[in-house]
PDB file of C-alpha atoms in Angstrom:
ATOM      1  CA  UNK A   1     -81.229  18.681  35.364  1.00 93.00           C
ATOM      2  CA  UNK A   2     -84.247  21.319  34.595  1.00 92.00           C
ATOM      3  CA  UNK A   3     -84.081  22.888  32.260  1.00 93.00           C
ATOM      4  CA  UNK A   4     -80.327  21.971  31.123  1.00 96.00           C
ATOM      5  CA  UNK A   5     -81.657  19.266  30.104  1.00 97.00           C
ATOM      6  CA  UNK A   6     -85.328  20.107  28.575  1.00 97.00           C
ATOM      7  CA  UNK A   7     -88.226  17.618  29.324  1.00 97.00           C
ATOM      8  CA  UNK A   8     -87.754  16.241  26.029  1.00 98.00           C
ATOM      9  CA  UNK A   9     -84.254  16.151  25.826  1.00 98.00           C
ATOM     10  CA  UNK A  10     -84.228  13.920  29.188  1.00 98.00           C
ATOM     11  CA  UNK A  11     -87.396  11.404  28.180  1.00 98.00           C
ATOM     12  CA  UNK A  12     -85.437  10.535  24.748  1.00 98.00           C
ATOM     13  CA  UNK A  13     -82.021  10.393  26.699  1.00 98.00           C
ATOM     14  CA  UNK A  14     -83.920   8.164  29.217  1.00 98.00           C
ATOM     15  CA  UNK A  15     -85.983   6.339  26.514  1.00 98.00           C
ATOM     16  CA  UNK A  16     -82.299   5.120  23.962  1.00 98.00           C
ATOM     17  CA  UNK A  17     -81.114   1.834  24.783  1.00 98.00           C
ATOM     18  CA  UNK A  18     -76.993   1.188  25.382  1.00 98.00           C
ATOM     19  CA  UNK A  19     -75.008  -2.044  25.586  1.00 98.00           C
ATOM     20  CA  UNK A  20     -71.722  -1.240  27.374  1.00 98.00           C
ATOM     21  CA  UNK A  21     -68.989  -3.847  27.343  1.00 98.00           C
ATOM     22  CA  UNK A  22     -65.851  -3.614  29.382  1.00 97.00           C
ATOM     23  CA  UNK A  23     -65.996  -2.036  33.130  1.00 96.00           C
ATOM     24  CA  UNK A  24     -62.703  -0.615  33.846  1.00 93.00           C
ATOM     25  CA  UNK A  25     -63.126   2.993  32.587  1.00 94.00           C
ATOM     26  CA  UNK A  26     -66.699   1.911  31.281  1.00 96.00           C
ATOM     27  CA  UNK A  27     -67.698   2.305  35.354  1.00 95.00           C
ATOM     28  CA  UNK A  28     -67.137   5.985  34.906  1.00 96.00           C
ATOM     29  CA  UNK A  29     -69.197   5.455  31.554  1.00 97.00           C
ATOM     30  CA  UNK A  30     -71.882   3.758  33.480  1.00 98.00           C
ATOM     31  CA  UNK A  31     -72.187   6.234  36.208  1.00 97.00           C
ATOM     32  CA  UNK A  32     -72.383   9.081  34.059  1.00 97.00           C
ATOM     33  CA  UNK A  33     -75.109   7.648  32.007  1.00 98.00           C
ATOM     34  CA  UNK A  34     -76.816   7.133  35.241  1.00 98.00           C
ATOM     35  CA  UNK A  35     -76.058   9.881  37.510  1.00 97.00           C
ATOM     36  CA  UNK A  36     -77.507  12.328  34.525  1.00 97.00           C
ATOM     37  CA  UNK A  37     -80.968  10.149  34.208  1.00 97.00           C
ATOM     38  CA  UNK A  38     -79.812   8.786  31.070  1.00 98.00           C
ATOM     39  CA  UNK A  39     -81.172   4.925  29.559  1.00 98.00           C
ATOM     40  CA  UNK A  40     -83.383   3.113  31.472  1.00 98.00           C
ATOM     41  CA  UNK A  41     -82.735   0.063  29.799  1.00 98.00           C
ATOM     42  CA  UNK A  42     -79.158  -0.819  30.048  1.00 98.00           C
ATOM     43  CA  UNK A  43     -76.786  -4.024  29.109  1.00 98.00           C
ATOM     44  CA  UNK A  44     -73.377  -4.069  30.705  1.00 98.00           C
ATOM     45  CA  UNK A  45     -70.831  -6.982  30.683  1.00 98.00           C
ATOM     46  CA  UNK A  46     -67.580  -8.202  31.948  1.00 97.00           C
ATOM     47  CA  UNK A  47     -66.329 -11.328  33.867  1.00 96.00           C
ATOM     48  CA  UNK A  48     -63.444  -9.997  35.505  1.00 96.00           C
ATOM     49  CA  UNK A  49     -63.123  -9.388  39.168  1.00 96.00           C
ATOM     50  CA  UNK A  50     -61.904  -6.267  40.950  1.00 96.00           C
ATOM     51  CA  UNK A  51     -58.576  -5.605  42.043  1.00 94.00           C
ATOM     52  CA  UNK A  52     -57.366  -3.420  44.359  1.00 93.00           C
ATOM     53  CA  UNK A  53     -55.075  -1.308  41.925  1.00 89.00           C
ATOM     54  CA  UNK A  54     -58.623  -0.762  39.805  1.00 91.00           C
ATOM     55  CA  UNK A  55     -59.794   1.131  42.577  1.00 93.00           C
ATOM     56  CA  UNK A  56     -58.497   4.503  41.320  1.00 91.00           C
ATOM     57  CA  UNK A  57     -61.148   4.762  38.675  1.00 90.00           C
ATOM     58  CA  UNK A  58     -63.662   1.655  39.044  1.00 90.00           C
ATOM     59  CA  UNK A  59     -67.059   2.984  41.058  1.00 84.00           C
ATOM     60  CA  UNK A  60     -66.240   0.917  43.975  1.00 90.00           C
ATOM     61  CA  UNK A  61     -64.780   0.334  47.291  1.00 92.00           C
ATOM     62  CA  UNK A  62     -61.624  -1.287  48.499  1.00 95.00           C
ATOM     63  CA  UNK A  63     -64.559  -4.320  50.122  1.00 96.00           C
ATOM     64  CA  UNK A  64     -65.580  -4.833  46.578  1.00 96.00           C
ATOM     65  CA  UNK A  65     -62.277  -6.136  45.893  1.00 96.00           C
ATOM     66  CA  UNK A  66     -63.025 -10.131  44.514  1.00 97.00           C
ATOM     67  CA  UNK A  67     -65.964  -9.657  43.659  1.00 97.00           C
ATOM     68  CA  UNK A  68     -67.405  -9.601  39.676  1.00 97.00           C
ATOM     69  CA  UNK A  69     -67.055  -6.077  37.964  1.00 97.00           C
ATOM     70  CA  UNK A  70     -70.510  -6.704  36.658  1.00 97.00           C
ATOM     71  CA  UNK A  71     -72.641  -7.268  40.370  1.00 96.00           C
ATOM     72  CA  UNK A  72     -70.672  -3.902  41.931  1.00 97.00           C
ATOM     73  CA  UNK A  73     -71.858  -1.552  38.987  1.00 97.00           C
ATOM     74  CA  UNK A  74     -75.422  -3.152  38.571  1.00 97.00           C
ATOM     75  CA  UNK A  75     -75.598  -2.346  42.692  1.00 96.00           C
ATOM     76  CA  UNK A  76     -74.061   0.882  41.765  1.00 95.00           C
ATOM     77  CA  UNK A  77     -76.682   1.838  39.274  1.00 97.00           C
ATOM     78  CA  UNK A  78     -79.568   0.654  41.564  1.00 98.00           C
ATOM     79  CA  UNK A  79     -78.820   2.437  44.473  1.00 96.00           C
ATOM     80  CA  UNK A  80     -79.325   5.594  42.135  1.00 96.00           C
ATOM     81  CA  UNK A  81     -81.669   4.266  39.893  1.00 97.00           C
ATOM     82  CA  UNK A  82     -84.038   1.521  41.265  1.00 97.00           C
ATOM     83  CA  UNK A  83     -86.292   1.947  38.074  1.00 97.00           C
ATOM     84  CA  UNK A  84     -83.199   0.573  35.902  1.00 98.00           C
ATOM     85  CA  UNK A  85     -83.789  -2.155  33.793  1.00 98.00           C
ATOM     86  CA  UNK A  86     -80.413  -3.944  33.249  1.00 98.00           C
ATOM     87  CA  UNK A  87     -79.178  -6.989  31.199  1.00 98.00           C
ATOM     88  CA  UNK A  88     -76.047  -8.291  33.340  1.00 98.00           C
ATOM     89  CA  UNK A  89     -73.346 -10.308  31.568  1.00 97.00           C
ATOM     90  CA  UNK A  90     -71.429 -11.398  34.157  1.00 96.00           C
ATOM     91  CA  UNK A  91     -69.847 -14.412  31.889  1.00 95.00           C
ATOM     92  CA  UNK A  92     -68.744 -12.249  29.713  1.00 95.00           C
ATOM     93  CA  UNK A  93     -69.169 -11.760  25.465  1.00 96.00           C
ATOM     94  CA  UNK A  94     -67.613 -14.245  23.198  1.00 94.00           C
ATOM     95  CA  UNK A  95     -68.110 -15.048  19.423  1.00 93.00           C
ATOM     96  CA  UNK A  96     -71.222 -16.983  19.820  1.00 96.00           C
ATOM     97  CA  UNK A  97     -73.149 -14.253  22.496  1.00 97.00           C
ATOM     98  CA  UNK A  98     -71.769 -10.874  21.310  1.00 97.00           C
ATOM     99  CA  UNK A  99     -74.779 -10.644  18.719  1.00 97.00           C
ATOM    100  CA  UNK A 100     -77.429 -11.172  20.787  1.00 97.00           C
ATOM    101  CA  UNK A 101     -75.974  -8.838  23.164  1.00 98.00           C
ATOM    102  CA  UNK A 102     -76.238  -6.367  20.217  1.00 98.00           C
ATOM    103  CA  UNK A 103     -79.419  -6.889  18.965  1.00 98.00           C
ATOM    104  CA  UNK A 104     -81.382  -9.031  21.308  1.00 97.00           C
ATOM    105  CA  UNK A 105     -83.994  -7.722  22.572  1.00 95.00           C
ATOM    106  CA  UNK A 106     -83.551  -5.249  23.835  1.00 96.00           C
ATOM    107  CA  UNK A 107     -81.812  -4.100  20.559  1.00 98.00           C
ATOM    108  CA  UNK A 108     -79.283  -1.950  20.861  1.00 98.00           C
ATOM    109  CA  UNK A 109     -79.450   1.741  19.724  1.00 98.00           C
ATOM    110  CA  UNK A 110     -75.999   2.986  20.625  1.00 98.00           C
ATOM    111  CA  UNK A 111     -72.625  -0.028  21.521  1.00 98.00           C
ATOM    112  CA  UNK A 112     -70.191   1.514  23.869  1.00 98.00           C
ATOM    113  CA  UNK A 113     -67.209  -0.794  23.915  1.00 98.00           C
ATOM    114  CA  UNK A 114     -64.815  -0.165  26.322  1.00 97.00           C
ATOM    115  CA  UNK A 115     -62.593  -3.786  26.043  1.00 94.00           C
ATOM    116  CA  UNK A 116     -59.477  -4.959  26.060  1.00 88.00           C
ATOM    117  CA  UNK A 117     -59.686  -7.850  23.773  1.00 89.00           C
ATOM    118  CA  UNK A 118     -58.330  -6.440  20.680  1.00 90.00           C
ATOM    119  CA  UNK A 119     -60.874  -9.492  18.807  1.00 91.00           C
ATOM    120  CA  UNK A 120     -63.895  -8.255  19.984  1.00 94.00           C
ATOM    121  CA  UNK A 121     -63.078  -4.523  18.903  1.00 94.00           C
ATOM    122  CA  UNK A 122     -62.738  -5.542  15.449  1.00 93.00           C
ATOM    123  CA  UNK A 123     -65.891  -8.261  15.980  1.00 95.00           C
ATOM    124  CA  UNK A 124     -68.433  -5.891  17.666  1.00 97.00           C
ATOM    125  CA  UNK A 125     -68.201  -3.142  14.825  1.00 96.00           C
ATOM    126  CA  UNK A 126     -68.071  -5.740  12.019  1.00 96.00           C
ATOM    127  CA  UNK A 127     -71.824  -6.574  13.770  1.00 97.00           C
ATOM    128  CA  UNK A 128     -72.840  -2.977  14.276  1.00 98.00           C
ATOM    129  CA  UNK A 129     -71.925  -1.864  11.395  1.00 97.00           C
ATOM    130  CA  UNK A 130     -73.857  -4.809   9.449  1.00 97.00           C
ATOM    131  CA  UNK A 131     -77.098  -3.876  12.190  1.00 98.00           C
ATOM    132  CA  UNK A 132     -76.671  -0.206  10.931  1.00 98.00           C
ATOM    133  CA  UNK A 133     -75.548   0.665  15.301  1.00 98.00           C
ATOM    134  CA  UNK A 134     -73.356   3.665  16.104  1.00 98.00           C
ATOM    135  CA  UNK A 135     -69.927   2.644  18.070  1.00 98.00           C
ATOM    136  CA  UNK A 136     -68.528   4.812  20.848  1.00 98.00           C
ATOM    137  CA  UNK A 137     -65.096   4.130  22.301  1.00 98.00           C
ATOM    138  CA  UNK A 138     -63.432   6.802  24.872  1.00 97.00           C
ATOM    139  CA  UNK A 139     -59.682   5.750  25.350  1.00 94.00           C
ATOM    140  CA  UNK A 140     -57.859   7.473  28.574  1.00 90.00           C
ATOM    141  CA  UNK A 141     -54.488   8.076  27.653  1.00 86.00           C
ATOM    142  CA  UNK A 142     -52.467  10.130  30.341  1.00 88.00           C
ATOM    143  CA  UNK A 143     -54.277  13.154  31.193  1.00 91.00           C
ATOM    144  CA  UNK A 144     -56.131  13.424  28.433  1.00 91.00           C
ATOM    145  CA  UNK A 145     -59.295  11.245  26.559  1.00 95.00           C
ATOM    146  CA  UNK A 146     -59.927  10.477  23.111  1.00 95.00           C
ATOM    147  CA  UNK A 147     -63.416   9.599  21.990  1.00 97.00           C
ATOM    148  CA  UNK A 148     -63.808   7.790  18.759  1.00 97.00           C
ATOM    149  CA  UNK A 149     -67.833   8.077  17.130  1.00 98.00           C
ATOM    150  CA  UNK A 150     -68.755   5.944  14.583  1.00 98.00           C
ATOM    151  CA  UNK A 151     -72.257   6.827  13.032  1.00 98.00           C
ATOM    152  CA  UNK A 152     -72.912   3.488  10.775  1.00 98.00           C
ATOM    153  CA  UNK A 153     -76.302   4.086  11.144  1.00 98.00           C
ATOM    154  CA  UNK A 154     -75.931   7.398   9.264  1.00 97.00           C
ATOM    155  CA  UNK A 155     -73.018   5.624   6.911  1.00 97.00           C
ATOM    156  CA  UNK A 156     -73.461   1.870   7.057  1.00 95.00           C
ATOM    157  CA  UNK A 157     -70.326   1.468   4.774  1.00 93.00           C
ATOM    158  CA  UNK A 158     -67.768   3.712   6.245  1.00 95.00           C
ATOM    159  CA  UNK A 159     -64.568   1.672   7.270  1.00 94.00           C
ATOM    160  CA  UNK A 160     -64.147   0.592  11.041  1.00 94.00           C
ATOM    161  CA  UNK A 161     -61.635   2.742  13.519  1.00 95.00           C
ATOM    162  CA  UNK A 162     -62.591   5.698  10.708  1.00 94.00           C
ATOM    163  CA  UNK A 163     -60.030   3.699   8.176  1.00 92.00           C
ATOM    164  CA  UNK A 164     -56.816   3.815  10.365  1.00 90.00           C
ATOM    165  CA  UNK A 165     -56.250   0.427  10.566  1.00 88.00           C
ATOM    166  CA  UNK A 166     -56.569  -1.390   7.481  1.00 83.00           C
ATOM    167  CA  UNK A 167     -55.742  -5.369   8.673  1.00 86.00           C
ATOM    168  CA  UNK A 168     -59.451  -6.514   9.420  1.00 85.00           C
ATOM    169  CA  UNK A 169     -62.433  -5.192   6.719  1.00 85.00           C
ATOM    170  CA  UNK A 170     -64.705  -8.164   7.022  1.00 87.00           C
ATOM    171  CA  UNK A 171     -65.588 -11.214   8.987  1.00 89.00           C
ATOM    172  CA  UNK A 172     -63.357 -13.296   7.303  1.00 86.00           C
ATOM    173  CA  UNK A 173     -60.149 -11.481   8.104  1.00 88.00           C
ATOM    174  CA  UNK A 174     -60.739 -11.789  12.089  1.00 90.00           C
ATOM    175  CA  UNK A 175     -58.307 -15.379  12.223  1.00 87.00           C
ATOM    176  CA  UNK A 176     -55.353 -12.729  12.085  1.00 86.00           C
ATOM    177  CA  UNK A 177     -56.388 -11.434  15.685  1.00 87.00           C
ATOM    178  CA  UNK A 178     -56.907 -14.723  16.991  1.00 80.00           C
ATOM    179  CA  UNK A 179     -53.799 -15.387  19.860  1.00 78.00           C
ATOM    180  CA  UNK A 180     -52.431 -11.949  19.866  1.00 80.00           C
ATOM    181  CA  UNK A 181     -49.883 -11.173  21.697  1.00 80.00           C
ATOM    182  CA  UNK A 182     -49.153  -8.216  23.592  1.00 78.00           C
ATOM    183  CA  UNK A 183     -46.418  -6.499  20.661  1.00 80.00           C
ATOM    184  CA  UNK A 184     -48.844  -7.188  17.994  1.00 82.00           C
ATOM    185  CA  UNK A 185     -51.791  -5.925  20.252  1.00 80.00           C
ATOM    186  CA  UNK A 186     -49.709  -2.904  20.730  1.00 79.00           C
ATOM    187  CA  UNK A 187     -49.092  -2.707  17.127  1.00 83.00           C
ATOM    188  CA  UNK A 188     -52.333  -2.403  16.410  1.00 86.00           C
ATOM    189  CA  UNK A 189     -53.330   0.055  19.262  1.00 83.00           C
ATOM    190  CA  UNK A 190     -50.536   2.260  18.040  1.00 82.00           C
ATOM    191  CA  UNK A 191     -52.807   2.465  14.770  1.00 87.00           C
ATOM    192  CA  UNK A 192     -55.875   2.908  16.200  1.00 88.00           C
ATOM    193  CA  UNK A 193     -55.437   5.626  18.439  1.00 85.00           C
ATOM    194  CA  UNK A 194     -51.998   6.805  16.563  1.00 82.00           C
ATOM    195  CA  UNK A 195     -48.880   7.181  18.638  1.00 78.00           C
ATOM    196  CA  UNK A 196     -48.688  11.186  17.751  1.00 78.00           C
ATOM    197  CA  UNK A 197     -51.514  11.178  20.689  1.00 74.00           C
ATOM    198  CA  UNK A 198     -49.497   8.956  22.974  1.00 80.00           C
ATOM    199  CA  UNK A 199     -48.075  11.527  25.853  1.00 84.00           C
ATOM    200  CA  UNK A 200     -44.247  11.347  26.761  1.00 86.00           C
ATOM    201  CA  UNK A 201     -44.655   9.958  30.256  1.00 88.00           C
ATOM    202  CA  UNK A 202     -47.128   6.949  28.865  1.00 85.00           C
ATOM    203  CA  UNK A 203     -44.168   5.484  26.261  1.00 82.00           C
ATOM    204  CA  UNK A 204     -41.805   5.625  29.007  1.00 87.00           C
ATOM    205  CA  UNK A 205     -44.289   3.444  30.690  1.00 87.00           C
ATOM    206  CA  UNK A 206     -45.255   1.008  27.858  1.00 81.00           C
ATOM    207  CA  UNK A 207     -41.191  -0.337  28.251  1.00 84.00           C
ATOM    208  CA  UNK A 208     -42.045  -1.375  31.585  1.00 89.00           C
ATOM    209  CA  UNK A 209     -44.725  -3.582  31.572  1.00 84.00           C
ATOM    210  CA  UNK A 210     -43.569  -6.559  32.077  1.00 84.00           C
ATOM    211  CA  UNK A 211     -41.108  -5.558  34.517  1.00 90.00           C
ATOM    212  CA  UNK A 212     -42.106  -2.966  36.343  1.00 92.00           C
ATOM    213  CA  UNK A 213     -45.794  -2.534  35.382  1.00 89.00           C
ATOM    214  CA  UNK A 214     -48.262  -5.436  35.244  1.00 84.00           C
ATOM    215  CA  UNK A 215     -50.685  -3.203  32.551  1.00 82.00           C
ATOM    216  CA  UNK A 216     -50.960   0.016  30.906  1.00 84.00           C
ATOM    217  CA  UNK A 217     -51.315   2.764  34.031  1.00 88.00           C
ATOM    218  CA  UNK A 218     -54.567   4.655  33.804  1.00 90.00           C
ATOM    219  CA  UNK A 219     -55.852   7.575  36.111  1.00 93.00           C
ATOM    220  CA  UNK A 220     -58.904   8.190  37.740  1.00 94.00           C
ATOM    221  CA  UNK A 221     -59.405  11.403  36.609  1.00 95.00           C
ATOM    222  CA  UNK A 222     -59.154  10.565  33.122  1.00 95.00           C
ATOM    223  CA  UNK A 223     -61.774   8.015  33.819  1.00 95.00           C
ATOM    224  CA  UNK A 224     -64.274  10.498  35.053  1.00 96.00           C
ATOM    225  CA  UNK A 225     -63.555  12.673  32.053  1.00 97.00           C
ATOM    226  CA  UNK A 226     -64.314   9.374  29.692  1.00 97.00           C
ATOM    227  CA  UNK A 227     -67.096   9.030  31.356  1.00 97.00           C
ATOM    228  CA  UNK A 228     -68.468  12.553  31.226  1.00 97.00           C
ATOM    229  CA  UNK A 229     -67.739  12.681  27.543  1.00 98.00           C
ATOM    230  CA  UNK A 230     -69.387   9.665  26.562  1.00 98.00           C
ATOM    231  CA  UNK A 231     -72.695  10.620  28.425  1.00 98.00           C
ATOM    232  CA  UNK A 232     -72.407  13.876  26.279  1.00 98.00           C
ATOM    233  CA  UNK A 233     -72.106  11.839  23.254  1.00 98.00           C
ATOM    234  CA  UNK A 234     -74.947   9.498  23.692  1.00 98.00           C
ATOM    235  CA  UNK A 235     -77.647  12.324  24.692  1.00 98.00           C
ATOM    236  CA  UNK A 236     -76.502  14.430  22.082  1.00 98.00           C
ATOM    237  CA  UNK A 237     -77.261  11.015  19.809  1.00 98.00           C
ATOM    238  CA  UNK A 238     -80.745  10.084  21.411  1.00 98.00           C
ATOM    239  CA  UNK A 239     -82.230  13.757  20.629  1.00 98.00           C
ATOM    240  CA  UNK A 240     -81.345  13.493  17.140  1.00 97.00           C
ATOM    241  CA  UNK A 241     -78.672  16.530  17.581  1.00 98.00           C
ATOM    242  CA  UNK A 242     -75.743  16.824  15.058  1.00 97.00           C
ATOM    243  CA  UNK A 243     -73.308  14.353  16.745  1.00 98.00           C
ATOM    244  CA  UNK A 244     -70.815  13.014  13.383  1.00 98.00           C
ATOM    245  CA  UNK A 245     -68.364  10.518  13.221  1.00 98.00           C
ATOM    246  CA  UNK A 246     -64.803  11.108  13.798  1.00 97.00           C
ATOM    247  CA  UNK A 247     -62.021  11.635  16.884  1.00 95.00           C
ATOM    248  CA  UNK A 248     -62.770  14.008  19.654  1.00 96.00           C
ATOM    249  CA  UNK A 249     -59.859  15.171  21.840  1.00 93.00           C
ATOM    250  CA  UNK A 250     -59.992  16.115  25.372  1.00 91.00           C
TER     251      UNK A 250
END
């Protein structure tokens, strides 16, 4: 990376600590972070297994298939970086582990969350924003990639989702996201990403799930974009470089 990336810049990149949850386009994350010598100390979690139609943008191969998202990207990150020092998941994060993922020790300085579980988006910036933890979020939608920054360790009271989304403001409001179902979950995606970034082709294919689509599509490529931007993000955020909240569009 010399000198790109000064000797500094690189030991405080390699020296921040990140807890990534959710594996899908968070492998992309993951090998980003790694491939550019990024944390050395690194907590990633999901439970779910691969399928074959995540192989267009997971970091794996089609003999991976079954096997736990978290074991394929902790091998992944070791056969680049055998000096990694990772905290694997592999159960999961539910209410009564997602703070010590957070701030366990190793605490946190940066949360990437990358889930599905609308819940634990609203739970794991309630908690970072109480432990003063920035939030990054990169959401792949068509071609293109929005990343959402949240600096509450610069503005510990700012709302969460940058105010667009007004349902959940403390830890008592959560019970309305318990049981969601997918036309409320999409509800409240619509407001958090806004459906005046949602591309043509993607709302023709939000009718069909159910019928003819099991999930939201997703490329590859936008994957590898998310995960490019978000390794931007976080060095830009370990050497103390201007980096402020908001949406970023790519």
């Amino acid at each position: 990376n010399r000198n790109l990336i000064n000797t500094a810049e690189q030991d405080n990149y390699r020296k921040i600590k990140i807890g990534l949850a959710g594996l899908s386009v968070g492998s992309s994350i993951l090998r980003s972070l790694v491939i550019s010598g990024g944390p050395k100390f690194l907590k990633i979690s999901d439970p779910d297994i691969i399928e074959v139609s995540n192989l267009n943008r997971l970091a794996a191969a089609l003999p991976d298939a079954g096997k736990n998202k978290c074991e394929v990207a902790a091998r992944a990150v070791w056969e680049i970086d055998p000096f990694a020092k990772l905290g694997i998941w592999i159960k999961g994060l539910n209410q009564d582990n997602f703070r010590k993922f957070i701030i366990g020790l190793p605490r946190l300085d940066i949360f990437i969350e990358q889930t599905d579980n609308i819940f634990f988006k609203f739970f794991s910036r309630l908690i970072c924003r109480e432990e003063r933890i920035p939030v990054i979020m990169a959401t792949d939608y068509g071609d293109g990639v929005i990343v959402d920054i949240e600096r509450f360790d610069q503005a510990p009271k700012r709302p969460i989702f940058h105010g667009r989304t007004k349902i959940i403001k403390n830890f008592k409001d959560l019970d309305k996201l318990k049981n969601v179902g997918f036309k409320k979950w999409l509800q409240l995606a619509d407001e958090i990403i806004g459906t005046e970034n949602r591309p043509p082709r993607l709302k023709e294919s939000l009718k069909e799930i159910g019928k003819t689509l099991p999930a939201v599509p997703q490329l590859g490529t936008s994957a590898l974009l998310a995960g490019s931007a978000i390794s931007y993000v976080v060095r830009r955020i370990a050497n103390k470089q201007k980096m402020p909240s908001g949406r970023y569009k790519f």
